[in-house]
Amino acid sequence: MARRPDPTRKPALIQQTIAYLADKPLSSLTFRSLAKALDVSPFTLVYHFGTRAELIREIVHANARGASPDEASKLPITTLDDYFDSLYLSWQWTQLPENLHRQRLELEAGLLEAVERDELSVTRPLFNQWITMGTAALVSFGLSEEQAQIEARLLVNMFHGVQFDLVLNQNREASAAVFNAAVSHHRQRIEQLLAEVTR
């Protein structure tokens, strides 16, 4: 009789992989190098993940926990204040020291995806989920679909740019100042557009 798979094994392998990548680029990740580092058979990794692309997808999804579009969509966003509170909450998660490594891996996965478009599709869907969620919130406040999509994309682009700055320079104070200024400008812009709608 076949042995039952251990349901805790795959999540444990993902966390071990994230720890292994703490000082290594995601682009260097192979089943062979990872198996050697984790002292497991490459077949164990193939069994649990199938492909390198699937392993990277699992890493990015595990990294996003705490600040994923799915989790953010559970927050009640019925007012403009709720919307902006959710942005600050997401930024607080970003600022946690233990999350710099997670963000680096997510940014790296996005860059790999730009080169391996057919194999990898992890960060693009997450990126688009953030835009879709932001667009829906802004439409619910009264913006047109077209305006809301532009403003949501602008915000997501800004957020990722500031994340990149934070990961690259690791200057929390400077990144926070830029984030706060950008969100302030975003709020002024949204309030201006909403005022034009009500005229």
PDB file of C-alpha atoms in Angstrom:
ATOM      1  CA  MET A   1       0.000   0.000   0.000  1.00  0.00           C
ATOM      2  CA  ALA A   2       1.318   3.457  -0.949  1.00  0.00           C
ATOM      3  CA  ARG A   3       2.346   5.798   1.812  1.00  0.00           C
ATOM      4  CA  ARG A   4       0.098   8.850   2.278  1.00  0.00           C
ATOM      5  CA  PRO A   5       1.695  12.183   1.457  1.00  0.00           C
ATOM      6  CA  ASP A   6       2.521  14.359   4.451  1.00  0.00           C
ATOM      7  CA  PRO A   7       0.372  17.545   4.088  1.00  0.00           C
ATOM      8  CA  THR A   8       2.895  19.563   6.103  1.00  0.00           C
ATOM      9  CA  ARG A   9       5.842  18.637   3.864  1.00  0.00           C
ATOM     10  CA  LYS A  10       5.166  21.031   0.975  1.00  0.00           C
ATOM     11  CA  PRO A  11       4.658  24.145   3.170  1.00  0.00           C
ATOM     12  CA  ALA A  12       7.807  23.201   5.104  1.00  0.00           C
ATOM     13  CA  LEU A  13       9.779  22.879   1.863  1.00  0.00           C
ATOM     14  CA  ILE A  14       8.541  26.305   0.736  1.00  0.00           C
ATOM     15  CA  GLN A  15       9.646  27.936   3.995  1.00  0.00           C
ATOM     16  CA  GLN A  16      13.014  26.165   3.827  1.00  0.00           C
ATOM     17  CA  THR A  17      13.421  27.377   0.240  1.00  0.00           C
ATOM     18  CA  ILE A  18      12.646  30.965   1.241  1.00  0.00           C
ATOM     19  CA  ALA A  19      15.269  30.717   3.995  1.00  0.00           C
ATOM     20  CA  TYR A  20      17.757  29.196   1.523  1.00  0.00           C
ATOM     21  CA  LEU A  21      17.220  32.143  -0.836  1.00  0.00           C
ATOM     22  CA  ALA A  22      17.999  34.722   1.857  1.00  0.00           C
ATOM     23  CA  ASP A  23      21.418  35.365   0.331  1.00  0.00           C
ATOM     24  CA  LYS A  24      20.951  33.940  -3.150  1.00  0.00           C
ATOM     25  CA  PRO A  25      19.271  35.256  -6.283  1.00  0.00           C
ATOM     26  CA  LEU A  26      16.071  33.597  -7.359  1.00  0.00           C
ATOM     27  CA  SER A  27      17.536  33.224 -10.860  1.00  0.00           C
ATOM     28  CA  SER A  28      20.087  30.712  -9.500  1.00  0.00           C
ATOM     29  CA  LEU A  29      17.377  28.421  -8.125  1.00  0.00           C
ATOM     30  CA  THR A  30      17.414  24.893  -9.542  1.00  0.00           C
ATOM     31  CA  PHE A  31      15.931  21.692  -8.166  1.00  0.00           C
ATOM     32  CA  ARG A  32      19.415  20.178  -7.985  1.00  0.00           C
ATOM     33  CA  SER A  33      21.011  23.040  -5.997  1.00  0.00           C
ATOM     34  CA  LEU A  34      17.989  23.330  -3.720  1.00  0.00           C
ATOM     35  CA  ALA A  35      17.795  19.572  -3.102  1.00  0.00           C
ATOM     36  CA  LYS A  36      21.448  19.541  -2.100  1.00  0.00           C
ATOM     37  CA  ALA A  37      21.009  22.517   0.246  1.00  0.00           C
ATOM     38  CA  LEU A  38      17.878  21.064   1.859  1.00  0.00           C
ATOM     39  CA  ASP A  39      19.350  17.546   1.970  1.00  0.00           C
ATOM     40  CA  VAL A  40      16.454  16.036   0.039  1.00  0.00           C
ATOM     41  CA  SER A  41      16.188  14.210  -3.235  1.00  0.00           C
ATOM     42  CA  PRO A  42      15.500  16.286  -6.367  1.00  0.00           C
ATOM     43  CA  PHE A  43      12.611  13.862  -6.908  1.00  0.00           C
ATOM     44  CA  THR A  44      11.055  15.129  -3.665  1.00  0.00           C
ATOM     45  CA  LEU A  45      10.979  18.629  -5.125  1.00  0.00           C
ATOM     46  CA  VAL A  46       9.626  17.405  -8.459  1.00  0.00           C
ATOM     47  CA  TYR A  47       6.932  15.446  -6.615  1.00  0.00           C
ATOM     48  CA  HIS A  48       5.782  18.485  -4.613  1.00  0.00           C
ATOM     49  CA  PHE A  49       6.242  21.242  -7.212  1.00  0.00           C
ATOM     50  CA  GLY A  50       6.476  19.636 -10.642  1.00  0.00           C
ATOM     51  CA  THR A  51       8.457  22.423 -12.259  1.00  0.00           C
ATOM     52  CA  ARG A  52      10.787  25.257 -11.293  1.00  0.00           C
ATOM     53  CA  ALA A  53       8.105  27.699 -12.435  1.00  0.00           C
ATOM     54  CA  GLU A  54       5.594  26.154 -10.019  1.00  0.00           C
ATOM     55  CA  LEU A  55       8.129  26.327  -7.180  1.00  0.00           C
ATOM     56  CA  ILE A  56       8.688  30.034  -7.887  1.00  0.00           C
ATOM     57  CA  ARG A  57       4.910  30.577  -8.001  1.00  0.00           C
ATOM     58  CA  GLU A  58       4.582  28.899  -4.593  1.00  0.00           C
ATOM     59  CA  ILE A  59       7.424  31.030  -3.183  1.00  0.00           C
ATOM     60  CA  VAL A  60       5.803  34.270  -4.369  1.00  0.00           C
ATOM     61  CA  HIS A  61       2.396  33.259  -3.007  1.00  0.00           C
ATOM     62  CA  ALA A  62       3.903  32.268   0.338  1.00  0.00           C
ATOM     63  CA  ASN A  63       5.765  35.586   0.424  1.00  0.00           C
ATOM     64  CA  ALA A  64       2.619  37.569  -0.308  1.00  0.00           C
ATOM     65  CA  ARG A  65       0.767  36.206   2.714  1.00  0.00           C
ATOM     66  CA  GLY A  66      -0.070  39.135   4.937  1.00  0.00           C
ATOM     67  CA  ALA A  67      -0.249  41.561   2.039  1.00  0.00           C
ATOM     68  CA  SER A  68      -1.871  39.733  -0.848  1.00  0.00           C
ATOM     69  CA  PRO A  69      -4.763  41.005  -2.960  1.00  0.00           C
ATOM     70  CA  ASP A  70      -6.905  38.145  -1.629  1.00  0.00           C
ATOM     71  CA  GLU A  71      -6.288  39.143   1.984  1.00  0.00           C
ATOM     72  CA  ALA A  72      -6.636  42.848   1.243  1.00  0.00           C
ATOM     73  CA  SER A  73      -9.987  42.221  -0.451  1.00  0.00           C
ATOM     74  CA  LYS A  74     -11.333  40.974   2.893  1.00  0.00           C
ATOM     75  CA  LEU A  75     -10.889  44.431   4.408  1.00  0.00           C
ATOM     76  CA  PRO A  76     -14.091  46.477   4.418  1.00  0.00           C
ATOM     77  CA  ILE A  77     -13.597  49.349   1.994  1.00  0.00           C
ATOM     78  CA  THR A  78     -16.797  51.354   1.956  1.00  0.00           C
ATOM     79  CA  THR A  79     -15.399  54.866   2.345  1.00  0.00           C
ATOM     80  CA  LEU A  80     -12.468  56.816   0.990  1.00  0.00           C
ATOM     81  CA  ASP A  81     -10.940  56.710   4.489  1.00  0.00           C
ATOM     82  CA  ASP A  82     -11.165  52.884   4.468  1.00  0.00           C
ATOM     83  CA  TYR A  83      -9.431  52.857   1.091  1.00  0.00           C
ATOM     84  CA  PHE A  84      -6.537  54.987   2.315  1.00  0.00           C
ATOM     85  CA  ASP A  85      -6.335  53.123   5.637  1.00  0.00           C
ATOM     86  CA  SER A  86      -5.850  49.899   3.653  1.00  0.00           C
ATOM     87  CA  LEU A  87      -2.949  51.489   1.746  1.00  0.00           C
ATOM     88  CA  TYR A  88      -1.239  52.480   4.990  1.00  0.00           C
ATOM     89  CA  LEU A  89      -1.852  49.014   6.442  1.00  0.00           C
ATOM     90  CA  SER A  90      -0.206  47.431   3.409  1.00  0.00           C
ATOM     91  CA  TRP A  91       2.728  49.833   3.715  1.00  0.00           C
ATOM     92  CA  GLN A  92       3.172  48.937   7.395  1.00  0.00           C
ATOM     93  CA  TRP A  93       3.538  45.279   6.371  1.00  0.00           C
ATOM     94  CA  THR A  94       6.075  46.333   3.728  1.00  0.00           C
ATOM     95  CA  GLN A  95       8.132  48.200   6.324  1.00  0.00           C
ATOM     96  CA  LEU A  96       8.616  45.192   8.608  1.00  0.00           C
ATOM     97  CA  PRO A  97      12.314  44.211   8.564  1.00  0.00           C
ATOM     98  CA  GLU A  98      11.525  40.524   8.013  1.00  0.00           C
ATOM     99  CA  ASN A  99       9.610  41.390   4.846  1.00  0.00           C
ATOM    100  CA  LEU A 100      12.497  43.008   2.926  1.00  0.00           C
ATOM    101  CA  HIS A 101      13.744  39.571   1.866  1.00  0.00           C
ATOM    102  CA  ARG A 102      10.214  38.570   0.843  1.00  0.00           C
ATOM    103  CA  GLN A 103       9.844  41.691  -1.291  1.00  0.00           C
ATOM    104  CA  ARG A 104      13.207  41.117  -2.947  1.00  0.00           C
ATOM    105  CA  LEU A 105      12.082  37.635  -3.969  1.00  0.00           C
ATOM    106  CA  GLU A 106       8.805  39.000  -5.343  1.00  0.00           C
ATOM    107  CA  LEU A 107      10.613  41.705  -7.328  1.00  0.00           C
ATOM    108  CA  GLU A 108      13.096  39.137  -8.635  1.00  0.00           C
ATOM    109  CA  ALA A 109      10.275  36.836  -9.674  1.00  0.00           C
ATOM    110  CA  GLY A 110       8.726  39.711 -11.600  1.00  0.00           C
ATOM    111  CA  LEU A 111      11.991  40.373 -13.418  1.00  0.00           C
ATOM    112  CA  LEU A 112      12.395  36.670 -14.241  1.00  0.00           C
ATOM    113  CA  GLU A 113       8.835  36.678 -15.516  1.00  0.00           C
ATOM    114  CA  ALA A 114       9.665  39.470 -17.943  1.00  0.00           C
ATOM    115  CA  VAL A 115      12.244  37.162 -19.546  1.00  0.00           C
ATOM    116  CA  GLU A 116      10.456  33.820 -19.104  1.00  0.00           C
ATOM    117  CA  ARG A 117       6.954  35.027 -19.999  1.00  0.00           C
ATOM    118  CA  ASP A 118       5.724  31.646 -21.222  1.00  0.00           C
ATOM    119  CA  GLU A 119       7.053  29.678 -18.250  1.00  0.00           C
ATOM    120  CA  LEU A 120       6.345  32.038 -15.370  1.00  0.00           C
ATOM    121  CA  SER A 121       3.107  33.797 -14.577  1.00  0.00           C
ATOM    122  CA  VAL A 122       3.047  34.750 -10.917  1.00  0.00           C
ATOM    123  CA  THR A 123       3.638  38.424 -10.326  1.00  0.00           C
ATOM    124  CA  ARG A 124       1.666  39.660 -13.352  1.00  0.00           C
ATOM    125  CA  PRO A 125      -1.576  38.150 -12.029  1.00  0.00           C
ATOM    126  CA  LEU A 126      -0.885  39.596  -8.556  1.00  0.00           C
ATOM    127  CA  PHE A 127      -0.088  42.983 -10.090  1.00  0.00           C
ATOM    128  CA  ASN A 128      -3.305  42.869 -12.114  1.00  0.00           C
ATOM    129  CA  GLN A 129      -5.325  41.795  -9.062  1.00  0.00           C
ATOM    130  CA  TRP A 130      -4.120  44.903  -7.201  1.00  0.00           C
ATOM    131  CA  ILE A 131      -5.131  47.098 -10.146  1.00  0.00           C
ATOM    132  CA  THR A 132      -8.530  45.394 -10.461  1.00  0.00           C
ATOM    133  CA  MET A 133      -9.179  45.764  -6.737  1.00  0.00           C
ATOM    134  CA  GLY A 134      -8.144  49.432  -6.727  1.00  0.00           C
ATOM    135  CA  THR A 135     -10.242  50.111  -9.825  1.00  0.00           C
ATOM    136  CA  ALA A 136     -13.313  48.508  -8.245  1.00  0.00           C
ATOM    137  CA  ALA A 137     -12.908  50.574  -5.069  1.00  0.00           C
ATOM    138  CA  LEU A 138     -12.509  53.829  -6.997  1.00  0.00           C
ATOM    139  CA  VAL A 139     -15.503  53.043  -9.235  1.00  0.00           C
ATOM    140  CA  SER A 140     -17.578  52.378  -6.120  1.00  0.00           C
ATOM    141  CA  PHE A 141     -16.704  55.910  -4.927  1.00  0.00           C
ATOM    142  CA  GLY A 142     -17.947  57.395  -8.198  1.00  0.00           C
ATOM    143  CA  LEU A 143     -15.058  57.508 -10.668  1.00  0.00           C
ATOM    144  CA  SER A 144     -15.555  56.285 -14.213  1.00  0.00           C
ATOM    145  CA  GLU A 145     -14.061  52.896 -15.044  1.00  0.00           C
ATOM    146  CA  GLU A 146     -11.438  54.555 -17.268  1.00  0.00           C
ATOM    147  CA  GLN A 147     -10.384  57.115 -14.641  1.00  0.00           C
ATOM    148  CA  ALA A 148     -10.385  54.514 -11.886  1.00  0.00           C
ATOM    149  CA  GLN A 149      -8.203  52.118 -13.864  1.00  0.00           C
ATOM    150  CA  ILE A 150      -5.636  54.833 -14.634  1.00  0.00           C
ATOM    151  CA  GLU A 151      -5.507  55.985 -11.000  1.00  0.00           C
ATOM    152  CA  ALA A 152      -5.328  52.413  -9.673  1.00  0.00           C
ATOM    153  CA  ARG A 153      -2.493  51.545 -12.060  1.00  0.00           C
ATOM    154  CA  LEU A 154      -0.655  54.728 -11.111  1.00  0.00           C
ATOM    155  CA  LEU A 155      -0.977  53.842  -7.431  1.00  0.00           C
ATOM    156  CA  VAL A 156       0.173  50.227  -7.911  1.00  0.00           C
ATOM    157  CA  ASN A 157       3.133  51.410 -10.008  1.00  0.00           C
ATOM    158  CA  MET A 158       4.059  53.917  -7.321  1.00  0.00           C
ATOM    159  CA  PHE A 159       3.769  51.320  -4.577  1.00  0.00           C
ATOM    160  CA  HIS A 160       6.022  48.869  -6.413  1.00  0.00           C
ATOM    161  CA  GLY A 161       8.521  51.631  -7.183  1.00  0.00           C
ATOM    162  CA  VAL A 162       8.763  52.589  -3.533  1.00  0.00           C
ATOM    163  CA  GLN A 163       9.075  48.899  -2.605  1.00  0.00           C
ATOM    164  CA  PHE A 164      11.967  48.613  -5.045  1.00  0.00           C
ATOM    165  CA  ASP A 165      13.612  51.673  -3.482  1.00  0.00           C
ATOM    166  CA  LEU A 166      13.169  50.166  -0.026  1.00  0.00           C
ATOM    167  CA  VAL A 167      14.628  46.784  -1.031  1.00  0.00           C
ATOM    168  CA  LEU A 168      17.510  48.343  -2.936  1.00  0.00           C
ATOM    169  CA  ASN A 169      18.502  51.089  -0.493  1.00  0.00           C
ATOM    170  CA  GLN A 170      16.988  49.752   2.753  1.00  0.00           C
ATOM    171  CA  ASN A 171      16.286  53.277   3.933  1.00  0.00           C
ATOM    172  CA  ARG A 172      12.916  52.956   5.680  1.00  0.00           C
ATOM    173  CA  GLU A 173      12.645  56.629   6.584  1.00  0.00           C
ATOM    174  CA  ALA A 174      13.244  57.886   3.036  1.00  0.00           C
ATOM    175  CA  SER A 175      10.921  55.262   1.535  1.00  0.00           C
ATOM    176  CA  ALA A 176       8.202  56.052   4.068  1.00  0.00           C
ATOM    177  CA  ALA A 177       8.478  59.772   3.296  1.00  0.00           C
ATOM    178  CA  VAL A 178       8.099  59.083  -0.438  1.00  0.00           C
ATOM    179  CA  PHE A 179       5.186  56.706   0.181  1.00  0.00           C
ATOM    180  CA  ASN A 180       3.366  59.217   2.395  1.00  0.00           C
ATOM    181  CA  ALA A 181       3.879  62.020  -0.131  1.00  0.00           C
ATOM    182  CA  ALA A 182       2.670  59.839  -3.007  1.00  0.00           C
ATOM    183  CA  VAL A 183      -0.429  58.694  -1.131  1.00  0.00           C
ATOM    184  CA  SER A 184      -1.177  62.297  -0.175  1.00  0.00           C
ATOM    185  CA  HIS A 185      -0.975  63.299  -3.857  1.00  0.00           C
ATOM    186  CA  HIS A 186      -3.126  60.293  -4.772  1.00  0.00           C
ATOM    187  CA  ARG A 187      -5.764  61.314  -2.232  1.00  0.00           C
ATOM    188  CA  GLN A 188      -5.830  64.907  -3.509  1.00  0.00           C
ATOM    189  CA  ARG A 189      -6.192  63.637  -7.070  1.00  0.00           C
ATOM    190  CA  ILE A 190      -9.034  61.236  -6.181  1.00  0.00           C
ATOM    191  CA  GLU A 191     -10.863  63.913  -4.184  1.00  0.00           C
ATOM    192  CA  GLN A 192     -10.465  66.329  -7.110  1.00  0.00           C
ATOM    193  CA  LEU A 193     -11.851  63.787  -9.590  1.00  0.00           C
ATOM    194  CA  LEU A 194     -14.765  62.944  -7.284  1.00  0.00           C
ATOM    195  CA  ALA A 195     -15.553  66.651  -6.875  1.00  0.00           C
ATOM    196  CA  GLU A 196     -15.698  66.985 -10.666  1.00  0.00           C
ATOM    197  CA  VAL A 197     -18.107  64.036 -10.853  1.00  0.00           C
ATOM    198  CA  THR A 198     -20.503  65.644  -8.359  1.00  0.00           C
ATOM    199  CA  ARG A 199     -20.581  69.019 -10.127  1.00  0.00           C
TER     200      ARG A 199
END
